[in-house]
Coordinates of C-alpha atoms in Angstrom, one line a residue:
M102 CA -22.3 -51.2 -63.9
L103 CA -21.6 -53.5 -60.9
S104 CA -23.5 -56.9 -60.9
F105 CA -25.5 -58.0 -57.9
A106 CA -22.9 -60.6 -57.1
M107 CA -20.1 -58.0 -57.1
I108 CA -22.2 -55.7 -54.9
M109 CA -22.8 -58.5 -52.4
Q110 CA -19.1 -59.5 -52.4
S111 CA -18.2 -55.9 -51.7
C112 CA -20.6 -55.7 -48.8
A113 CA -19.3 -59.0 -47.4
V114 CA -15.7 -57.7 -47.6
K115 CA -16.7 -54.5 -45.8
K116 CA -18.5 -56.5 -43.1
M117 CA -15.5 -58.7 -42.6
H118 CA -13.2 -55.7 -42.2
N119 CA -15.6 -54.2 -39.7
I120 CA -15.6 -57.4 -37.7
A121 CA -11.8 -57.6 -37.9
N122 CA -11.5 -54.1 -36.6
Q123 CA -13.9 -54.8 -33.8
Y124 CA -12.0 -57.9 -32.8
A125 CA -8.7 -56.1 -33.1
S126 CA -9.9 -53.8 -30.4
E127 CA -10.2 -56.9 -28.2
G128 CA -6.7 -58.0 -29.1
Y129 CA -7.7 -60.6 -31.7
K130 CA -6.0 -61.1 -35.1
L131 CA -7.3 -63.2 -37.9
V132 CA -5.0 -66.2 -38.3
W133 CA -7.0 -68.4 -40.7
N134 CA -10.2 -68.3 -42.6
D135 CA -12.1 -69.9 -45.5
E136 CA -14.7 -67.8 -47.3
F137 CA -15.6 -70.6 -49.8
E138 CA -15.5 -68.1 -52.7
K139 CA -14.2 -70.5 -55.4
D140 CA -16.9 -72.8 -56.9
G141 CA -16.0 -76.5 -56.7
P142 CA -14.6 -78.8 -54.0
P143 CA -13.5 -77.2 -50.7
D144 CA -9.9 -76.0 -50.7
P145 CA -7.7 -79.1 -50.3
A146 CA -5.2 -76.9 -48.4
N147 CA -7.8 -76.7 -45.6
W148 CA -10.1 -79.7 -45.8
T149 CA -10.1 -83.5 -46.1
Y150 CA -13.1 -85.9 -45.7
E151 CA -14.4 -88.5 -43.5
N152 CA -15.6 -91.6 -45.5
G153 CA -18.2 -94.2 -44.9
F154 CA -20.3 -95.0 -41.8
V155 CA -18.4 -93.2 -39.1
R156 CA -20.1 -92.8 -35.7
N157 CA -23.2 -92.8 -33.6
E158 CA -25.0 -95.4 -35.7
E159 CA -25.9 -92.6 -38.1
L160 CA -27.7 -93.4 -41.3
Q161 CA -25.6 -91.4 -43.8
W162 CA -22.6 -92.7 -45.8
Y163 CA -20.1 -89.9 -45.8
Q164 CA -18.5 -89.2 -49.2
A165 CA -16.6 -86.2 -50.6
E166 CA -18.9 -85.4 -53.5
N167 CA -21.6 -84.2 -51.1
A168 CA -19.5 -81.2 -50.1
F169 CA -19.0 -78.4 -52.6
C170 CA -18.6 -74.6 -52.8
K171 CA -21.1 -72.6 -54.8
N172 CA -21.9 -68.8 -55.0
G173 CA -19.7 -68.0 -52.0
K174 CA -21.0 -70.7 -49.7
L175 CA -19.9 -74.2 -48.6
I176 CA -22.8 -76.6 -49.2
I177 CA -23.0 -79.9 -47.3
E178 CA -25.8 -81.8 -49.0
A179 CA -27.6 -84.8 -47.6
R180 CA -29.2 -87.0 -50.2
K181 CA -31.6 -89.9 -50.2
E182 CA -30.0 -92.3 -52.6
Q183 CA -29.6 -96.0 -52.6
K184 CA -26.3 -97.7 -53.3
P185 CA -24.7 -101.0 -52.3
N186 CA -23.0 -101.0 -48.9
P187 CA -19.4 -102.1 -49.6
L188 CA -19.1 -103.1 -45.9
Y189 CA -22.1 -105.4 -46.0
V190 CA -21.7 -108.8 -44.2
A191 CA -24.8 -111.1 -44.2
G192 CA -25.9 -111.7 -40.6
S193 CA -23.6 -109.2 -39.0
K194 CA -24.7 -107.3 -35.9
D195 CA -22.2 -104.5 -36.6
W196 CA -24.3 -101.4 -37.5
R197 CA -21.8 -100.5 -40.3
K198 CA -21.9 -104.0 -41.9
K199 CA -25.6 -104.9 -41.2
P200 CA -27.4 -102.9 -44.0
Q201 CA -27.1 -104.4 -47.4
N202 CA -27.7 -100.9 -49.0
I203 CA -26.7 -97.3 -48.2
E204 CA -30.0 -95.3 -48.0
Y205 CA -28.6 -91.8 -47.4
T206 CA -25.3 -89.9 -48.3
S207 CA -23.8 -86.7 -46.8
A208 CA -20.4 -85.2 -46.1
C209 CA -18.1 -84.4 -43.2
I210 CA -15.2 -82.2 -43.9
I211 CA -12.3 -81.8 -41.5
T212 CA -9.1 -79.7 -41.1
K213 CA -7.2 -82.6 -39.4
D214 CA -3.5 -82.7 -40.3
L215 CA -3.9 -79.5 -42.3
Q216 CA -5.1 -76.8 -39.9
S217 CA -5.3 -76.8 -36.1
W218 CA -5.2 -74.3 -33.2
Q219 CA -4.8 -74.0 -29.5
Y220 CA -7.0 -71.2 -28.1
G221 CA -8.7 -68.4 -30.1
R222 CA -12.0 -67.1 -31.3
F223 CA -13.6 -69.5 -33.8
E224 CA -16.6 -68.2 -35.8
M225 CA -19.0 -69.5 -38.4
S226 CA -21.9 -68.0 -40.3
A227 CA -24.3 -70.7 -41.4
K228 CA -27.9 -71.6 -42.2
I229 CA -29.2 -75.0 -41.0
D230 CA -32.5 -76.8 -41.7
I231 CA -34.3 -77.9 -38.5
S232 CA -36.4 -80.7 -40.1
A233 CA -36.8 -84.0 -38.1
G234 CA -33.9 -86.4 -38.2
L235 CA -31.2 -83.8 -39.2
W236 CA -28.1 -83.5 -37.1
P237 CA -25.8 -80.7 -38.4
A238 CA -22.7 -79.7 -36.5
F239 CA -19.7 -77.3 -36.4
W240 CA -17.3 -78.8 -33.8
T241 CA -13.7 -79.5 -32.8
L242 CA -11.7 -82.5 -31.6
G243 CA -8.2 -82.5 -30.0
L244 CA -5.3 -83.9 -32.0
K245 CA -3.9 -86.2 -29.4
G246 CA -5.7 -88.9 -27.4
H247 CA -8.7 -91.2 -28.0
W248 CA -12.2 -89.8 -27.6
P249 CA -13.3 -88.5 -25.2
A250 CA -9.9 -88.0 -23.7
N251 CA -8.9 -85.8 -26.6
G252 CA -11.7 -83.4 -25.9
E253 CA -14.7 -82.4 -28.0
I254 CA -16.3 -78.9 -28.4
D255 CA -19.7 -78.7 -30.2
I256 CA -19.8 -75.0 -31.2
M257 CA -23.0 -75.6 -33.2
E258 CA -25.0 -78.8 -33.0
Y259 CA -28.7 -79.3 -33.7
Y260 CA -31.1 -82.2 -33.3
R261 CA -34.7 -82.9 -32.2
G262 CA -35.8 -79.2 -31.9
K263 CA -32.8 -77.9 -30.0
L264 CA -29.5 -76.2 -30.4
L265 CA -26.7 -77.7 -28.3
A266 CA -23.5 -76.1 -27.0
N267 CA -21.5 -79.0 -25.6
I268 CA -18.0 -79.6 -24.2
A269 CA -16.7 -83.1 -23.3
S270 CA -13.7 -84.6 -21.7
M271 CA -13.1 -88.0 -20.1
G272 CA -15.0 -88.7 -16.9
K273 CA -14.8 -91.6 -14.6
N274 CA -14.8 -95.2 -15.9
G275 CA -13.8 -94.0 -19.3
K276 CA -17.1 -92.4 -20.0
P277 CA -17.5 -88.9 -21.5
K278 CA -18.0 -86.0 -19.0
W279 CA -20.4 -83.5 -20.7
F280 CA -20.9 -79.9 -20.0
S281 CA -24.0 -79.0 -22.1
N282 CA -26.6 -76.3 -22.5
T283 CA -29.5 -76.3 -25.0
Q284 CA -31.8 -73.8 -26.6
S285 CA -35.1 -74.6 -28.2
T286 CA -35.3 -73.5 -31.8
D287 CA -39.0 -72.9 -31.3
S288 CA -38.1 -70.2 -28.7
L289 CA -35.8 -68.6 -31.3
G290 CA -38.5 -68.5 -34.0
G291 CA -38.6 -72.0 -35.4
K292 CA -38.7 -72.3 -39.2
K293 CA -38.4 -68.6 -39.8
W294 CA -35.3 -68.5 -37.6
A295 CA -33.9 -71.4 -39.5
S296 CA -34.4 -69.8 -42.9
Q297 CA -31.8 -67.2 -42.1
F298 CA -28.0 -67.2 -41.6
H299 CA -26.8 -67.1 -38.0
T300 CA -23.4 -66.7 -36.4
W301 CA -21.9 -69.2 -34.0
R302 CA -18.8 -68.4 -32.0
M303 CA -16.4 -70.0 -29.5
D304 CA -14.0 -68.0 -27.3
W305 CA -11.4 -70.4 -25.9
D306 CA -8.5 -69.3 -23.8
E307 CA -6.3 -70.6 -20.9
E308 CA -9.2 -70.1 -18.4
A309 CA -12.5 -71.1 -20.1
I310 CA -14.4 -72.0 -23.2
S311 CA -17.5 -69.9 -24.1
L312 CA -20.0 -70.8 -26.8
F313 CA -22.4 -68.3 -28.4
V314 CA -25.0 -68.0 -31.1
D315 CA -25.7 -64.5 -32.5
N316 CA -23.7 -63.1 -29.5
V317 CA -25.9 -64.8 -26.9
L318 CA -23.9 -66.9 -24.5
L319 CA -25.1 -70.5 -24.4
N320 CA -22.3 -72.2 -22.4
K321 CA -19.2 -71.1 -20.4
T322 CA -17.1 -73.8 -18.8
L323 CA -13.8 -73.4 -17.0
L324 CA -10.9 -75.5 -18.2
S325 CA -10.3 -76.5 -14.5
E326 CA -13.6 -78.4 -14.7
L327 CA -12.6 -80.1 -18.0
E328 CA -9.6 -82.1 -16.8
N329 CA -9.6 -85.8 -17.8
E330 CA -10.4 -88.2 -14.9
N331 CA -8.3 -91.0 -16.2
G332 CA -5.3 -90.6 -13.9
T333 CA -3.1 -88.7 -16.3
T334 CA -2.0 -85.1 -16.3
F335 CA -2.9 -84.6 -20.0
H336 CA -5.5 -81.9 -20.5
P337 CA -7.6 -82.1 -23.7
F338 CA -8.1 -78.4 -24.0
R339 CA -4.5 -77.4 -23.6
Q340 CA -3.7 -78.8 -27.0
K341 CA -4.5 -78.0 -30.6
H342 CA -7.9 -78.9 -32.0
Y343 CA -9.1 -79.3 -35.6
I344 CA -12.5 -78.3 -37.1
L345 CA -15.3 -80.6 -38.4
F346 CA -18.4 -79.6 -40.4
D347 CA -21.0 -82.3 -41.0
L348 CA -24.6 -82.9 -41.7
A349 CA -25.5 -86.2 -40.1
L350 CA -28.8 -88.1 -40.2
G351 CA -30.7 -90.2 -37.7
G352 CA -28.6 -92.4 -35.5
M353 CA -28.5 -92.2 -31.8
N354 CA -29.8 -88.6 -31.5
G355 CA -30.9 -87.4 -34.9
G356 CA -34.4 -88.8 -34.9
D357 CA -36.8 -90.0 -37.6
L358 CA -36.4 -88.9 -41.3
K359 CA -39.7 -90.2 -42.8
D360 CA -41.2 -86.7 -43.2
T361 CA -38.0 -84.9 -44.1
R362 CA -37.4 -83.6 -47.7
F363 CA -34.2 -84.5 -49.6
P364 CA -31.8 -83.3 -50.8
N365 CA -31.2 -81.2 -47.7
R366 CA -28.5 -78.7 -47.0
M367 CA -26.3 -77.0 -44.4
E368 CA -24.9 -73.8 -45.9
V369 CA -21.8 -72.0 -44.5
E370 CA -20.8 -68.5 -45.5
Y371 CA -17.5 -68.5 -43.8
V372 CA -15.4 -69.9 -41.0
R373 CA -12.7 -67.8 -39.3
V374 CA -10.2 -68.3 -36.5
Y375 CA -8.7 -65.3 -34.6
Q376 CA -6.0 -65.5 -31.9
K377 CA -4.6 -62.9 -29.4

């Protein structure tokens, strides 16, 4: 007699084959994927980790142990836990060195130096919590150049009650040039919507980048609009990009965490890359 887990795995395999067949009719072939089927740390052939306080004055300390695979899903877990800040410098105004203690931990896993792609269909199935202060994301960065000249694509980003579909290159005076659309999570169903898994997708080719959630187009931007305005001919979206998954907290955009429960999770069923 088949166990429930075996039945669910069989259904998932059939669904994956159906999607692959559908995409094959559009000329796409699966070139890379992670189904997170083996319990334990994420596959080291695909993923490394960011560490410490990294960006945007966010409150979390990134560490590898907050990312793990269990029951066929990648779990990125944000925790409220106090530990000494090894960067602490008394009297410092640097946001990384100023706090004496770390108050929150989380994880950011990345494919940099392991897996990267130029053009394709990038797809993720995930469930995100939309509580105040949380800032989950599924995004890419270009391999070459310093941000924002290397290019950023936010396939899935959430904070302060809205989903964001963002693309950035370098604008004038070295500042980022954003092409962004948002969707209120209340308009999608709020907490009920957030209790379910959803599919985020990017279609990126020589002409444009298109970002979707559950097959609804959120943002389509032409590559001709995304050229860097820094006097060079380098184009951030005519190069390979790598993938990042993270669950950030607070910081410049995340908001207030005082009413948010911990531990909190972002759960990912799979990530797949197809190319023509």
